[in-house]
Each structure stands twice: as C-alpha cells, then as structure tokens.
Coordinates of C-alpha atoms in Angstrom, one line a residue:
M1 CA -12.9 -8.1 34.2
L2 CA -9.9 -8.9 32.1
K3 CA -9.2 -12.6 31.5
K4 CA -6.0 -14.1 32.8
I5 CA -3.5 -14.6 30.1
S6 CA -2.8 -18.3 29.7
K7 CA 0.6 -19.9 29.3
Q8 CA -0.2 -20.8 25.7
Q9 CA -1.0 -17.2 24.9
W10 CA 2.3 -16.1 26.4
I11 CA 4.1 -18.7 24.3
T12 CA 2.2 -17.5 21.2
F13 CA 3.1 -13.9 21.9
G14 CA 6.8 -14.8 22.4
V15 CA 7.0 -16.7 19.2
F16 CA 5.2 -14.0 17.2
V17 CA 7.5 -11.3 18.6
A18 CA 10.6 -13.3 17.7
I19 CA 9.3 -13.9 14.2
S20 CA 8.4 -10.2 13.8
L21 CA 11.9 -9.2 14.9
F22 CA 13.5 -11.8 12.6
V23 CA 11.6 -10.8 9.5
T24 CA 12.4 -7.1 10.2
W25 CA 16.1 -8.0 10.7
L26 CA 16.3 -9.4 7.2
A27 CA 15.8 -5.9 5.8
F28 CA 18.1 -4.1 8.3
A29 CA 20.9 -6.6 8.8
G30 CA 23.3 -4.6 6.6
G31 CA 23.4 -1.5 8.8
G32 CA 20.9 0.4 6.6
M33 CA 17.6 -0.7 5.1
L34 CA 17.6 -3.1 2.1
Q35 CA 16.6 -1.0 -0.8
G36 CA 13.8 -2.1 -3.0
D37 CA 12.2 -0.4 -5.9
D38 CA 10.0 1.9 -3.8
L39 CA 12.3 2.6 -0.8
F40 CA 13.1 6.2 -1.7
F41 CA 9.5 7.0 -2.5
H42 CA 8.3 5.8 0.9
E43 CA 11.4 7.3 2.7
F44 CA 10.4 10.7 1.3
R45 CA 6.8 10.1 2.3
V46 CA 7.8 9.4 5.9
L47 CA 10.4 12.2 6.2
G48 CA 8.1 14.6 4.4
L49 CA 5.3 13.9 6.9
A50 CA 7.8 14.3 9.8
D51 CA 8.8 17.7 8.3
S52 CA 5.1 18.7 8.1
I53 CA 4.5 17.7 11.7
K54 CA 7.5 19.8 12.8
H55 CA 5.8 22.7 11.1
L56 CA 2.6 21.9 13.0
D57 CA 0.9 20.8 9.7
F58 CA -0.6 17.6 11.0
F59 CA -2.7 16.7 8.0
P60 CA -0.7 17.8 5.0
A61 CA -2.2 17.4 1.5
L62 CA 1.2 17.9 -0.1
N63 CA 4.7 16.6 0.7
F64 CA 7.0 19.6 0.7
L65 CA 10.1 17.5 0.9
M66 CA 9.5 15.7 -2.4
A67 CA 10.3 16.9 -5.9
K68 CA 13.3 19.0 -4.8
G69 CA 11.1 21.0 -2.5
H70 CA 8.6 21.9 -5.1
A71 CA 5.8 20.0 -3.3
Y72 CA 4.4 16.7 -4.5
A73 CA 0.9 15.6 -3.8
A74 CA 1.8 12.1 -2.6
P75 CA -0.5 12.4 0.5
L76 CA -3.5 13.0 -1.8
F77 CA -2.9 9.9 -3.8
Y78 CA -1.2 7.7 -1.2
S79 CA -2.7 8.1 2.3
N80 CA -0.4 9.1 5.2
F81 CA -2.6 7.3 7.7
F82 CA -0.2 4.4 8.6
I83 CA 3.1 6.2 8.3
Y84 CA 2.4 8.6 11.2
I85 CA 4.1 6.1 13.5
P86 CA 7.5 6.2 11.8
A87 CA 7.1 9.9 11.1
I88 CA 6.5 10.7 14.7
L89 CA 9.5 8.6 15.7
C90 CA 11.6 10.7 13.3
V91 CA 10.2 13.9 14.8
I92 CA 11.3 12.8 18.3
G93 CA 14.8 12.2 17.1
L94 CA 15.1 8.6 15.9
P95 CA 16.8 8.1 12.5
F96 CA 14.7 6.9 9.6
T97 CA 16.1 3.4 9.6
A98 CA 15.4 2.9 13.4
S99 CA 11.9 4.4 13.0
M100 CA 11.1 2.0 10.1
A101 CA 12.6 -1.0 11.9
I102 CA 10.2 -0.3 14.8
F103 CA 7.3 0.3 12.5
Y104 CA 7.8 -2.9 10.5
T105 CA 8.3 -5.0 13.7
L106 CA 4.9 -3.7 15.0
A107 CA 3.3 -4.2 11.6
N108 CA 4.6 -7.8 11.4
L109 CA 3.3 -8.5 14.9
L110 CA -0.1 -7.1 14.1
G111 CA -0.2 -9.0 10.8
L112 CA 0.6 -12.3 12.7
Y113 CA -2.2 -11.7 15.2
I114 CA -4.7 -10.7 12.5
A115 CA -3.9 -13.9 10.5
Y116 CA -4.1 -16.0 13.7
Y117 CA -7.4 -14.4 14.8
V118 CA -8.9 -14.9 11.4
F119 CA -7.8 -18.6 11.3
K120 CA -9.2 -19.3 14.8
K121 CA -12.6 -17.6 13.9
L122 CA -13.0 -19.8 10.8
S123 CA -11.3 -23.1 11.7
D124 CA -11.2 -25.6 14.4
S125 CA -7.7 -26.7 13.5
N126 CA -4.9 -26.3 16.0
F127 CA -2.4 -25.0 13.4
G128 CA -3.4 -21.3 13.6
Q129 CA 0.1 -20.1 14.7
V130 CA 1.8 -22.1 12.0
F131 CA -0.6 -20.7 9.4
A132 CA 0.0 -17.1 10.6
I133 CA 3.8 -17.5 10.4
C134 CA 3.7 -19.1 7.0
Y135 CA 1.4 -16.4 5.6
L136 CA 3.7 -13.7 6.9
V137 CA 6.7 -15.2 5.1
A138 CA 4.7 -16.2 2.0
G139 CA 6.5 -15.3 -1.2
N140 CA 4.5 -12.2 -2.1
H141 CA 5.1 -10.7 1.4
L142 CA 8.8 -11.2 1.1
T143 CA 8.8 -9.7 -2.4
N144 CA 6.9 -6.6 -1.2
F145 CA 8.9 -6.2 1.9
L146 CA 12.5 -7.2 0.9
G147 CA 12.5 -7.1 -2.9
R148 CA 10.4 -4.1 -3.6
A149 CA 10.1 -2.1 -0.3
A150 CA 6.5 -1.7 -1.3
L151 CA 5.2 -0.4 2.0
G152 CA 1.6 0.0 1.0
E153 CA 1.2 -3.4 -0.6
Y154 CA 2.9 -5.0 2.3
L155 CA 0.4 -3.5 4.7
A156 CA -2.4 -4.4 2.4
G157 CA -1.3 -8.1 2.6
L158 CA -1.5 -7.9 6.4
F159 CA -5.0 -6.5 6.4
F160 CA -6.5 -8.6 3.6
P161 CA -7.3 -11.6 6.0
L162 CA -9.9 -9.3 7.7
V163 CA -11.7 -9.0 4.3
F164 CA -11.6 -12.8 3.9
L165 CA -13.0 -13.3 7.4
G166 CA -15.8 -10.8 6.8
V167 CA -16.8 -12.4 3.5
E168 CA -16.7 -15.9 5.0
R169 CA -18.7 -14.9 8.1
I170 CA -21.4 -13.2 6.1
L171 CA -21.8 -16.0 3.5
N172 CA -21.4 -19.0 5.8
S173 CA -22.8 -17.9 9.1
E174 CA -26.4 -17.6 10.2
D175 CA -25.4 -14.9 12.7
T176 CA -24.8 -12.0 10.3
K177 CA -25.5 -9.3 12.9
N178 CA -21.8 -8.6 13.5
A179 CA -20.3 -10.3 10.4
W180 CA -20.0 -6.9 8.6
K181 CA -17.3 -5.7 11.1
P182 CA -14.2 -7.5 9.9
L183 CA -15.1 -6.7 6.3
F184 CA -15.5 -3.0 7.1
L185 CA -12.3 -3.0 9.1
G186 CA -10.3 -4.8 6.4
M187 CA -11.6 -2.7 3.4
S188 CA -11.1 0.6 5.4
A189 CA -7.5 -0.4 6.3
L190 CA -6.8 -1.2 2.6
V191 CA -8.1 2.2 1.5
F192 CA -5.5 3.9 3.7
A193 CA -2.8 1.4 3.1
H194 CA -2.9 0.8 -0.7
V195 CA -5.9 1.9 -2.6
L196 CA -5.3 -0.4 -5.6
S197 CA -5.6 -3.4 -3.2
V198 CA -9.2 -2.2 -2.5
F199 CA -10.0 -2.7 -6.2
I200 CA -8.4 -6.2 -6.1
S201 CA -10.3 -7.1 -2.9
A202 CA -13.6 -5.8 -4.5
I203 CA -13.1 -8.2 -7.3
Y204 CA -12.7 -11.0 -4.8
V205 CA -15.8 -10.0 -2.8
A206 CA -17.9 -9.8 -6.0
L207 CA -16.7 -13.2 -7.2
A208 CA -17.3 -14.7 -3.8
I209 CA -20.9 -13.4 -3.8
L210 CA -21.5 -14.6 -7.3
L211 CA -20.3 -18.2 -6.4
N212 CA -22.4 -18.2 -3.3
I213 CA -25.5 -16.4 -4.6
N214 CA -27.7 -19.2 -3.5
K215 CA -26.8 -18.5 0.1
L216 CA -27.9 -14.8 0.0
N217 CA -30.8 -13.6 1.9
V218 CA -31.9 -10.1 3.1
A219 CA -29.7 -10.3 6.3
K220 CA -26.6 -11.2 4.3
I221 CA -27.2 -8.6 1.7
L222 CA -27.7 -5.9 4.4
A223 CA -24.4 -7.0 6.0
F224 CA -22.5 -6.4 2.7
V225 CA -24.3 -3.1 2.2
K226 CA -23.5 -2.0 5.8
A227 CA -19.8 -2.8 5.4
T228 CA -19.7 -1.0 2.1
V229 CA -21.5 2.1 3.3
F230 CA -19.4 2.3 6.5
T231 CA -16.2 1.9 4.5
L232 CA -17.1 4.7 2.1
A233 CA -18.1 6.9 5.0
V234 CA -14.7 6.7 6.8
S235 CA -12.8 6.8 3.5
L236 CA -14.4 9.9 2.0
C237 CA -11.6 12.0 3.3
F238 CA -9.2 10.2 1.0
I239 CA -11.3 9.0 -1.9
V240 CA -13.0 12.3 -2.8
P241 CA -9.8 14.5 -2.7
L242 CA -8.1 11.9 -4.8
A243 CA -10.9 12.0 -7.4
E244 CA -10.9 15.8 -7.2
Q245 CA -7.3 16.1 -8.2
H246 CA -7.7 13.6 -11.0
G247 CA -10.5 15.7 -12.4
A248 CA -8.5 18.9 -12.1
Q249 CA -5.8 17.9 -14.6
T250 CA -4.4 15.1 -16.7
L251 CA -1.8 13.2 -14.8
K252 CA 1.0 11.0 -16.0
V253 CA -0.8 7.9 -14.6
D254 CA -3.6 8.6 -17.1
T255 CA -1.3 8.7 -20.2
W256 CA 2.0 7.0 -19.3
K257 CA 2.3 4.0 -21.6
E258 CA 5.0 2.4 -19.6
L259 CA 2.9 2.4 -16.5
N260 CA -0.3 1.1 -18.2
S261 CA 1.3 -1.7 -20.3
V262 CA -0.1 -4.3 -18.0
A263 CA 0.2 -7.2 -20.5
E264 CA 4.0 -6.7 -20.7
R265 CA 4.2 -7.3 -16.9
A266 CA 2.2 -10.5 -16.8
N267 CA 4.5 -13.5 -15.9
G268 CA 3.9 -17.1 -16.8
W269 CA 3.6 -19.9 -14.2
I270 CA 6.4 -22.0 -15.7
G271 CA 9.6 -21.2 -17.5
E272 CA 12.5 -18.8 -17.0
G273 CA 11.5 -15.9 -14.8
S274 CA 8.2 -17.5 -14.1
L275 CA 6.1 -17.3 -10.9
L276 CA 7.0 -20.9 -10.2
G277 CA 10.7 -20.4 -10.9
S278 CA 10.9 -17.2 -8.8
S279 CA 9.5 -19.1 -5.8
F280 CA 12.3 -21.6 -6.0
G281 CA 15.0 -19.1 -6.9
S282 CA 17.2 -16.9 -4.8
D283 CA 15.9 -13.7 -6.4
V284 CA 13.2 -12.2 -4.1
R285 CA 12.6 -9.2 -6.4
P286 CA 10.3 -10.7 -9.1
W287 CA 6.7 -9.6 -8.9
G288 CA 4.4 -11.9 -7.0
A289 CA 6.4 -15.1 -6.5
P290 CA 3.7 -17.1 -4.6
G291 CA 6.3 -19.0 -2.5
L292 CA 7.0 -22.6 -1.7
V293 CA 4.2 -23.1 0.8
F294 CA 1.7 -22.1 -1.8
F295 CA 2.9 -24.7 -4.3
A296 CA 3.3 -27.4 -1.6
I297 CA -0.4 -27.0 -0.6
F298 CA -1.5 -26.7 -4.2
L299 CA 0.3 -29.9 -5.2
T300 CA -1.1 -31.7 -2.1
F301 CA -4.7 -30.7 -3.0
A302 CA -4.1 -31.7 -6.6
I303 CA -2.7 -35.1 -5.8
I304 CA -5.6 -35.9 -3.4
S305 CA -8.2 -34.8 -6.0
I306 CA -6.6 -36.7 -8.8
F307 CA -6.5 -40.0 -6.9
H308 CA -10.1 -39.5 -5.8
L309 CA -11.3 -38.9 -9.3
A310 CA -9.3 -42.0 -10.4
K311 CA -11.2 -43.9 -7.6
R312 CA -7.9 -45.0 -6.1
N313 CA -9.3 -45.0 -2.5
D314 CA -6.8 -47.6 -1.5
I315 CA -4.0 -45.1 -2.2
L316 CA -5.8 -42.2 -0.7
N317 CA -6.8 -43.8 2.5
P318 CA -6.8 -42.1 5.1
Y319 CA -6.7 -38.9 3.0
E320 CA -10.1 -39.4 1.5
K321 CA -11.6 -37.3 4.3
Y322 CA -9.5 -34.3 3.1
F323 CA -11.1 -34.5 -0.4
V324 CA -14.5 -34.2 1.2
K325 CA -13.4 -30.9 2.8
I326 CA -11.8 -29.7 -0.4
K327 CA -15.0 -30.4 -2.2
A328 CA -17.0 -28.6 0.5
N329 CA -14.8 -25.5 -0.2
W330 CA -15.2 -25.6 -3.9
Q331 CA -16.2 -21.9 -4.1
N332 CA -12.9 -20.9 -2.6
I333 CA -11.0 -23.3 -4.8
V334 CA -12.6 -21.7 -7.8
I335 CA -11.6 -18.2 -6.5
V336 CA -8.0 -19.5 -6.1
L337 CA -7.9 -20.7 -9.7
V338 CA -9.5 -17.6 -11.1
F339 CA -7.0 -15.3 -9.4
C340 CA -4.1 -17.5 -10.4
V341 CA -5.2 -16.9 -14.0
L342 CA -5.7 -13.2 -13.4
G343 CA -2.2 -13.0 -11.9
S344 CA -0.4 -14.4 -14.9
N345 CA -0.2 -14.2 -18.6
L346 CA -2.9 -16.8 -18.9
F347 CA -5.4 -13.9 -18.8
P348 CA -5.7 -11.8 -22.0
W349 CA -4.4 -8.6 -20.4
K350 CA -3.7 -7.0 -23.7
L351 CA -7.4 -6.8 -24.4
V352 CA -8.3 -5.1 -21.1
E353 CA -5.2 -3.0 -20.2
Q354 CA -6.9 0.2 -21.3
T355 CA -10.0 -0.6 -19.2
V356 CA -10.5 -0.2 -15.4
L357 CA -8.7 -3.6 -15.0
G358 CA -5.6 -2.0 -16.3
T359 CA -5.3 0.2 -13.2
I360 CA -3.9 -2.9 -11.5
Q361 CA -0.7 -2.2 -13.4
Y362 CA 1.0 -5.4 -12.3
P363 CA -1.1 -8.6 -12.7
A364 CA 0.8 -10.5 -10.0
R365 CA -0.6 -8.0 -7.4
V366 CA -3.8 -10.1 -7.4
L367 CA -2.0 -13.2 -6.1
M368 CA -2.5 -11.7 -2.6
V369 CA -5.9 -13.3 -2.8
P370 CA -5.2 -17.0 -3.8
I371 CA -2.1 -17.1 -1.5
L372 CA -4.1 -16.3 1.6
I373 CA -7.1 -18.5 0.7
L374 CA -5.0 -21.6 -0.3
L375 CA -2.8 -21.3 2.8
F376 CA -5.9 -21.0 5.0
L377 CA -7.5 -24.1 3.3
G378 CA -4.3 -26.1 3.6
F379 CA -3.8 -25.5 7.3
S380 CA -7.5 -25.8 8.2
I381 CA -8.2 -29.0 6.1
I382 CA -5.0 -31.0 6.4
E383 CA -4.6 -32.6 9.8
N384 CA -1.7 -34.9 9.0
M385 CA 1.2 -33.8 11.0
I386 CA 3.8 -34.9 8.4
L387 CA 2.2 -32.7 5.8
I388 CA 2.0 -29.8 8.2
V389 CA 5.7 -30.1 8.9
V390 CA 6.4 -30.2 5.2
F391 CA 4.4 -27.0 4.7
A392 CA 6.2 -25.3 7.6
A393 CA 9.6 -26.5 6.3
C394 CA 8.8 -24.9 3.0
A395 CA 8.4 -21.6 4.8
V396 CA 11.7 -22.0 6.5
I397 CA 13.4 -22.9 3.2
Q398 CA 11.8 -19.7 1.7
L399 CA 13.4 -17.6 4.5
F400 CA 16.8 -19.2 4.0
V401 CA 16.5 -18.6 0.2
T402 CA 15.6 -15.0 0.9
M403 CA 18.5 -14.5 3.4
S404 CA 20.9 -15.8 0.8
A405 CA 19.6 -13.4 -1.8
G406 CA 19.8 -10.4 0.6
N407 CA 23.3 -11.2 1.9
H408 CA 24.9 -11.9 -1.4
Q409 CA 23.1 -10.6 -4.4
Y410 CA 22.0 -7.2 -3.1
V411 CA 24.2 -6.2 -0.2
E412 CA 26.6 -4.0 -2.2
A413 CA 24.1 -2.4 -4.6
Y414 CA 21.1 -2.0 -2.5
Y415 CA 21.9 -1.4 1.2
I416 CA 21.8 2.3 2.0
D417 CA 22.9 4.3 5.0
N418 CA 19.7 6.3 4.5
I419 CA 19.7 10.0 3.8
V420 CA 21.5 11.4 6.8
Q421 CA 21.5 15.0 5.5
L422 CA 17.8 15.0 5.5
E423 CA 17.6 14.0 9.1
K424 CA 20.0 16.7 10.3
D425 CA 18.4 19.7 8.6
D426 CA 15.6 21.5 10.6
D427 CA 14.0 22.9 7.4
L428 CA 14.5 19.8 5.3
P429 CA 13.7 21.1 1.8
W430 CA 15.4 24.4 2.2
Q431 CA 18.7 23.7 3.9
G432 CA 20.7 21.2 1.9
G433 CA 17.7 19.7 0.2
I434 CA 17.6 16.1 -1.2
P435 CA 21.1 14.9 -2.0
N436 CA 20.2 12.0 -4.3
G437 CA 17.0 13.0 -6.1
S438 CA 13.5 14.2 -5.7
I439 CA 10.6 11.7 -5.8
G440 CA 12.0 8.2 -6.0
W441 CA 9.2 6.4 -7.7
G442 CA 5.6 7.5 -7.9
Q443 CA 6.1 10.1 -10.7
E444 CA 2.7 9.2 -12.1
Y445 CA 1.0 12.0 -10.1
L446 CA 2.7 14.8 -12.0
N447 CA 1.0 16.4 -14.9
A448 CA 1.1 14.6 -18.2
V449 CA 3.2 17.4 -19.8
T450 CA 6.1 16.8 -17.5
D451 CA 9.3 15.9 -19.3
D452 CA 10.5 12.4 -19.4
Y453 CA 12.8 11.2 -16.6
K454 CA 16.5 10.6 -16.5
Y455 CA 18.1 8.5 -13.9
Q456 CA 21.1 9.1 -11.7
D457 CA 22.9 5.9 -10.9
S458 CA 25.3 5.4 -8.0
V459 CA 26.3 2.5 -5.8
T460 CA 23.6 3.3 -3.3
A461 CA 20.7 4.9 -5.2
R462 CA 18.7 5.0 -8.4
V463 CA 16.3 7.8 -8.1
A464 CA 14.4 10.1 -10.5
Y465 CA 14.6 13.8 -10.9
M466 CA 13.0 16.4 -13.1
V467 CA 14.9 17.2 -16.3
D468 CA 14.5 21.0 -16.4
P469 CA 17.7 22.4 -14.8
Q470 CA 15.7 25.6 -13.9
F471 CA 14.0 23.8 -11.1
E472 CA 16.7 23.1 -8.6
I473 CA 16.5 22.7 -4.9
G474 CA 15.2 25.9 -3.3
A475 CA 14.6 27.5 -6.7
K476 CA 12.7 30.8 -6.7
G477 CA 9.9 32.0 -9.0
T478 CA 10.5 33.3 -12.5
V479 CA 8.9 35.8 -14.8
A480 CA 7.3 34.0 -17.7
S481 CA 5.9 37.1 -19.5
G482 CA 5.7 40.9 -18.8
D483 CA 8.3 43.1 -17.3
A484 CA 7.9 42.3 -13.6
K485 CA 10.9 42.6 -11.4
L486 CA 11.0 40.1 -8.4
S487 CA 12.7 40.8 -5.2
R488 CA 12.9 39.5 -1.6
Q489 CA 11.8 36.0 -2.7
K490 CA 11.6 33.7 0.2
V491 CA 10.6 30.0 0.1
T492 CA 9.8 28.3 3.4
Y493 CA 7.5 25.5 4.4
N494 CA 4.3 25.9 2.3
N495 CA 5.0 29.6 1.8
Y496 CA 6.4 31.4 -1.2
T497 CA 6.6 35.1 -0.7
F498 CA 8.0 37.8 -3.1
N499 CA 7.8 41.5 -3.9
Y500 CA 7.3 42.7 -7.4
T501 CA 7.2 45.9 -9.4
A502 CA 5.7 45.9 -12.9
K503 CA 4.7 48.5 -15.5
K504 CA 2.4 46.0 -17.2
D505 CA 0.6 42.8 -16.3
S506 CA 3.0 39.9 -15.9
K507 CA 2.9 36.2 -15.4
I508 CA 4.9 34.7 -12.5
V509 CA 5.8 31.0 -12.4
T510 CA 5.9 29.9 -8.8
P511 CA 8.4 27.2 -7.5
Y512 CA 5.4 24.9 -6.8
I513 CA 4.0 22.1 -8.8
W514 CA 0.3 22.9 -9.4
Y515 CA -2.4 21.0 -7.6
K516 CA -5.9 22.2 -6.9
G517 CA -5.9 24.1 -3.6
Y518 CA -3.2 26.7 -4.0
E519 CA -4.1 30.3 -3.1
A520 CA -2.4 33.6 -3.6
F521 CA -2.6 36.5 -1.0
Y522 CA -2.0 40.1 -2.1
K523 CA -1.0 43.0 0.0
D524 CA 0.8 46.4 -0.1
G525 CA -1.0 47.3 -3.3
A526 CA -0.4 44.1 -5.2
K527 CA -3.2 42.7 -7.3
G528 CA -3.6 39.6 -9.4
G529 CA -5.2 36.3 -10.0
Q530 CA -5.1 32.9 -8.3
P531 CA -2.5 30.2 -9.1
K532 CA -3.3 28.2 -12.3
L533 CA -1.9 25.1 -14.0
D534 CA 0.8 26.2 -16.4
L535 CA 1.1 23.5 -19.1
K536 CA 4.0 25.4 -20.7
K537 CA 6.0 25.2 -17.6
L538 CA 6.0 21.5 -16.7
G539 CA 2.7 21.7 -14.8
F540 CA 3.9 24.3 -12.3
A541 CA 1.6 26.8 -10.7
S542 CA 1.7 30.3 -12.3
L543 CA -0.3 33.5 -11.6
N544 CA -0.9 36.8 -13.3
V545 CA -0.1 40.0 -11.4
K546 CA -1.4 43.4 -12.3
A547 CA 0.8 46.3 -13.2
G548 CA 2.0 48.0 -10.0
S549 CA 3.9 46.8 -7.0
G550 CA 3.4 44.9 -3.7
T551 CA 3.8 41.7 -1.9
V552 CA 2.4 38.3 -2.9
T553 CA 2.3 35.1 -0.8
V554 CA 1.4 31.7 -2.3
K555 CA 0.6 28.7 -0.2
Y556 CA -1.5 25.5 -0.3
V557 CA -4.7 26.0 1.7
G558 CA -6.6 23.0 0.4
T559 CA -10.1 22.8 -1.1
T560 CA -13.6 22.9 0.3
L561 CA -14.1 19.2 -0.5
Q562 CA -11.0 18.2 1.4
L563 CA -12.2 20.0 4.5
A564 CA -15.8 18.8 4.2
T565 CA -14.9 15.1 3.6
R566 CA -12.4 15.2 6.5
I567 CA -15.2 16.3 8.8
I568 CA -17.6 13.7 7.4
S569 CA -15.1 10.9 7.8
I570 CA -14.2 11.9 11.4
V571 CA -17.8 12.2 12.4
S572 CA -18.6 8.9 10.6
A573 CA -15.8 7.1 12.3
A574 CA -17.0 8.3 15.7
A575 CA -20.6 7.3 15.0
I576 CA -19.6 3.8 13.7
A577 CA -17.4 3.3 16.8
I578 CA -20.4 4.1 19.1
Y579 CA -22.6 1.9 17.1
W580 CA -20.0 -0.9 17.2
W581 CA -19.7 -0.6 20.9
F582 CA -23.5 -0.6 21.4
T583 CA -24.1 -3.7 19.3
T584 CA -21.2 -5.6 20.9
R585 CA -22.3 -4.6 24.4
K586 CA -25.9 -5.5 23.7
K587 CA -24.9 -8.9 22.5

C-alpha cells in the first residue's frame, strides 16, 4: 500500500519544482537558449536523434544531421540515452528550445531529489533540502549549464551523488547486501551521460578504497565487484562500439594537440582568472569555478581546525564538537584536498598529459568530486543555524551573480533563437540543411587527416565547418579515379544511391564520412567492393566499382559487435532488474 504523502513532503516537492523552474529560466529568459560553448553540438545531437526517430531509426549509430548531412558518429562516442526525451518532444512538434526547457526542468528536479535522497541516507541532519539546492546551484553546475551548455557534464554532476552514496554505504555500513545498488546506478548513468566523468569517478572510488583499506572485508569487496560487473554489463552496448571505432581509425582526439594540451587548461586557485576569482566574479564561463558555498564551507572547516590545533578551545566553544566530526571524516577531507590539487595547476599536468590522465582534457572537470563531498560534509556536520544561513546566502548570491552575467554580459552575443529552419524541414539534412554550420563542437571524432577548421562568426553563432568546399550540404558522390560516369544520384536518410557506367575499374567517393559499419549493395549488374576509409579524401568513405554498369546503394548497417553488445546489455539490464526486485522484496 502506498504511503500517504505528508505535508512536509508536499512542501519539499513544491520548493524543488520552483527551484528547478527558476534555474531553467536562467538559460531561457532571453527568448532563446543561452548559448554556451557546446550548445550547437548538443542541439544537433537532439535534432539529429529526432530526425532518426522520424525515419523509424530508433537506435541510430550515426547522426545524419551533423557535418552538413555527411553523417557524424556522435551517438557512438556520446550516448543518446538521455536525450531521447527532448528528441521525442521535438518529434511531436515542440520547438527545440521548449523541448530543452522541459528536459532541463525535469533533470533539475531529478537532481534535487537525488541529492536530497543521498543526504538523508547518509546524514541525520535536517538540512537535506538546503544541501540539495546549494549543490544544484554550485559553481560548477552553473558553469556547465549556463556558461558552457555542457549537457553531458551537467547530467553527470546530477548523478554523481549516487556514486558517493554507494561508496559510503559499502565502506561504512555493515549491511553491504544492497549497498552496491546506488554505486551501480550512478556509474551506469555516468556512462550514458558523460563517459569522461566515469573515469573521474573511478579515480574517486579507487582513492576512497585506498584510504579505507582497513575497513575492507570479503562482503565489501564483493559489493564493489558486483557494482562494477553490473555496470559493465549494461554499458557494453556503448563501451564496446566506442572502442571498436577507435580501433578502426586514428581520430583527431588521438592526435589533436589543442585538445590534449591539458597543462595549458589548468587554472590556479588564486590570482586573475583563478578558480577562486571566477567564483566571486560575474563571468560564469570559466572552467570549474567551485562557487561561493564551497569556499564558505572550506573556510569554516579551516578556521575550526586551526583553532583546535592552536588549542584555543575557549574561542572554539561550542564549535569543538564540529572538529570531532571533521576528524572522523578525515578520509573524505583527504579526497577533497587531493581532487582540489588535481583540478588545478598545482598538479604537474605537463608530465602526464600524454598518459591516460590526459583524457580528462580539462583539469577543472574533477572538481565535481570535492564540491559534492565538501558540501555534504558542511551541511551534515555543521548544526549552527547562523552558519547554515551563511552557506545558503552564498548560494543565493551565486545565483544573483550568474543572473547579472547572463542578462548583461552575454545577452547580445549568446542568446539564439535556435535553428528554426531545421525544425521546419521534414528531411532535415536534405532540404535546406544546416544554416550556420555542421558539427558545432566535438570535431575530435573525425579522422586525424581532416583539414583544420575555420570559424564562421556572427552575432548569434560560432560554429565549425569543414574546409573542403566540395563537401557542401547535400553533396553527391564523386569519381576519384577511373572513367566512371555517375547518374541518378540520390541522397536520403542513411541512403546514397547512384547508377554508374564504367569501361574500367573506378573509385567512387561517397558523401559519407567513414566509420566502421558502412555497407554497399550492388544490383543490375553492378559489382565492386565495400566502403573503405579514404585518407586522401578527408576520411570519407570510398568504394571501388568494377567495369560495367548498374546501381549501387550505400548505407550504414552497423557492426556485429554493435548488435551483439546491444542484446547483451538489454538482457543484462532485465536480469539485474529482476535480481534487484528479488533482493529488495526478500529483505
């Protein structure tokens, strides 16, 4: 029987809904959506998925809207899992901005409840609602949402508290039977939201285990193993195809010096443009500004600890009890300090930027970890109402600072009235195409031989496009060698068809960027090979046709690994759900 919802729960729900709407409003108050660095990239992801759904392609491996209709493998490297909601809203007729406003409001509401749930599970404090709100509007969230339009990282920040809950429950609870569940849910959500955040979270988990190694026993180890195995099982459908494409060709992400120069992107904690300065300034765009609440709690803990070590109990009283709790959480304090070093230029990034750590790309990304942990400790340890009010006031001030930045500094240059033409066309890539560019950001998943990028600047957009003028919107195939004559070329969604006549073998360059999984179909006497990566043609797919004539159709059919891992992940998810229900019911 369902429990009756209490008055307090209704109040919490009302406050959370209001906060969710308000935070969303900050990005849409100008009539469009506040444009951050990644807005066009994610806009094309959403609209491209909507286009695929319209063509009854419900699990697309490629985005046929991106790259001027030449198909970009964004779904293979950046999961579509969470953007089905705004994509479906676009399919049923809502404009992109309205779809994203609804999506972000729901995401904000979910994030608030996740943070609140985690807090209540780990703390006896009554400040769970305040913690959830302060975490939602923490500096890094506002940066990812308003300053950078980094959809994946924003979602990752909302789900990371589940990882924290899982680790805390496994390490500090004697009942580890169900402790694996939040860790599994959190890590799985991170895989499908922002895969780089999985790597950051894995560093956190490993450090937490190392600092608490004396607490480990067989049951706790099994809980970590279970969460890991289950996460891998449901994530195979994304992880394996991603690795398969990386192994099939050398991508820009593997060689692009600008992308891999991690040391150049490491900010200091003090000084001009620093992490501290950005938190107090009106510019919400700098990477990883931790926010005023973070520094308020950090300063509070530091003062309490300093006075304790100086044995000034007369000054500390009645705050001495807080130091006892801070000391009891020394492992988490160490984690906060380690990640604060990792997230800044205090860490020697130059020495490791060509290692696996360099894949982080931007050091301030890791500040997601210390921000959550320090805010949790602050609101769970500190019981003094005056200090709690100060922390909450810092969050309010942060919001006003952000509103000031959005309404004055960026309104003219960065508010956009979205790409209306894309929403009006039935066959998006083929009727009118992309008016302002091709990919947005995310060019790292093109082949390394792709030309450098130029930029087209206007009042409303800064987007990237491919240099070669041959590859325009709706471009057809070309003959690279031989004497083939092409006719009746037709490019529709995931389908390039042409007739040819040739007296000798010829090579045809298709209008598609090559990724593993393309296949050519020959009929009416046509013969030839399968599409291959053509390094001489910007990484596009080309194929050799035999002398003669006939009809050729090229489309992306996927790979055996893509199909197999999708089946494994679906079956695994169903099996885990049944096991979850059984263990919960048995309890």
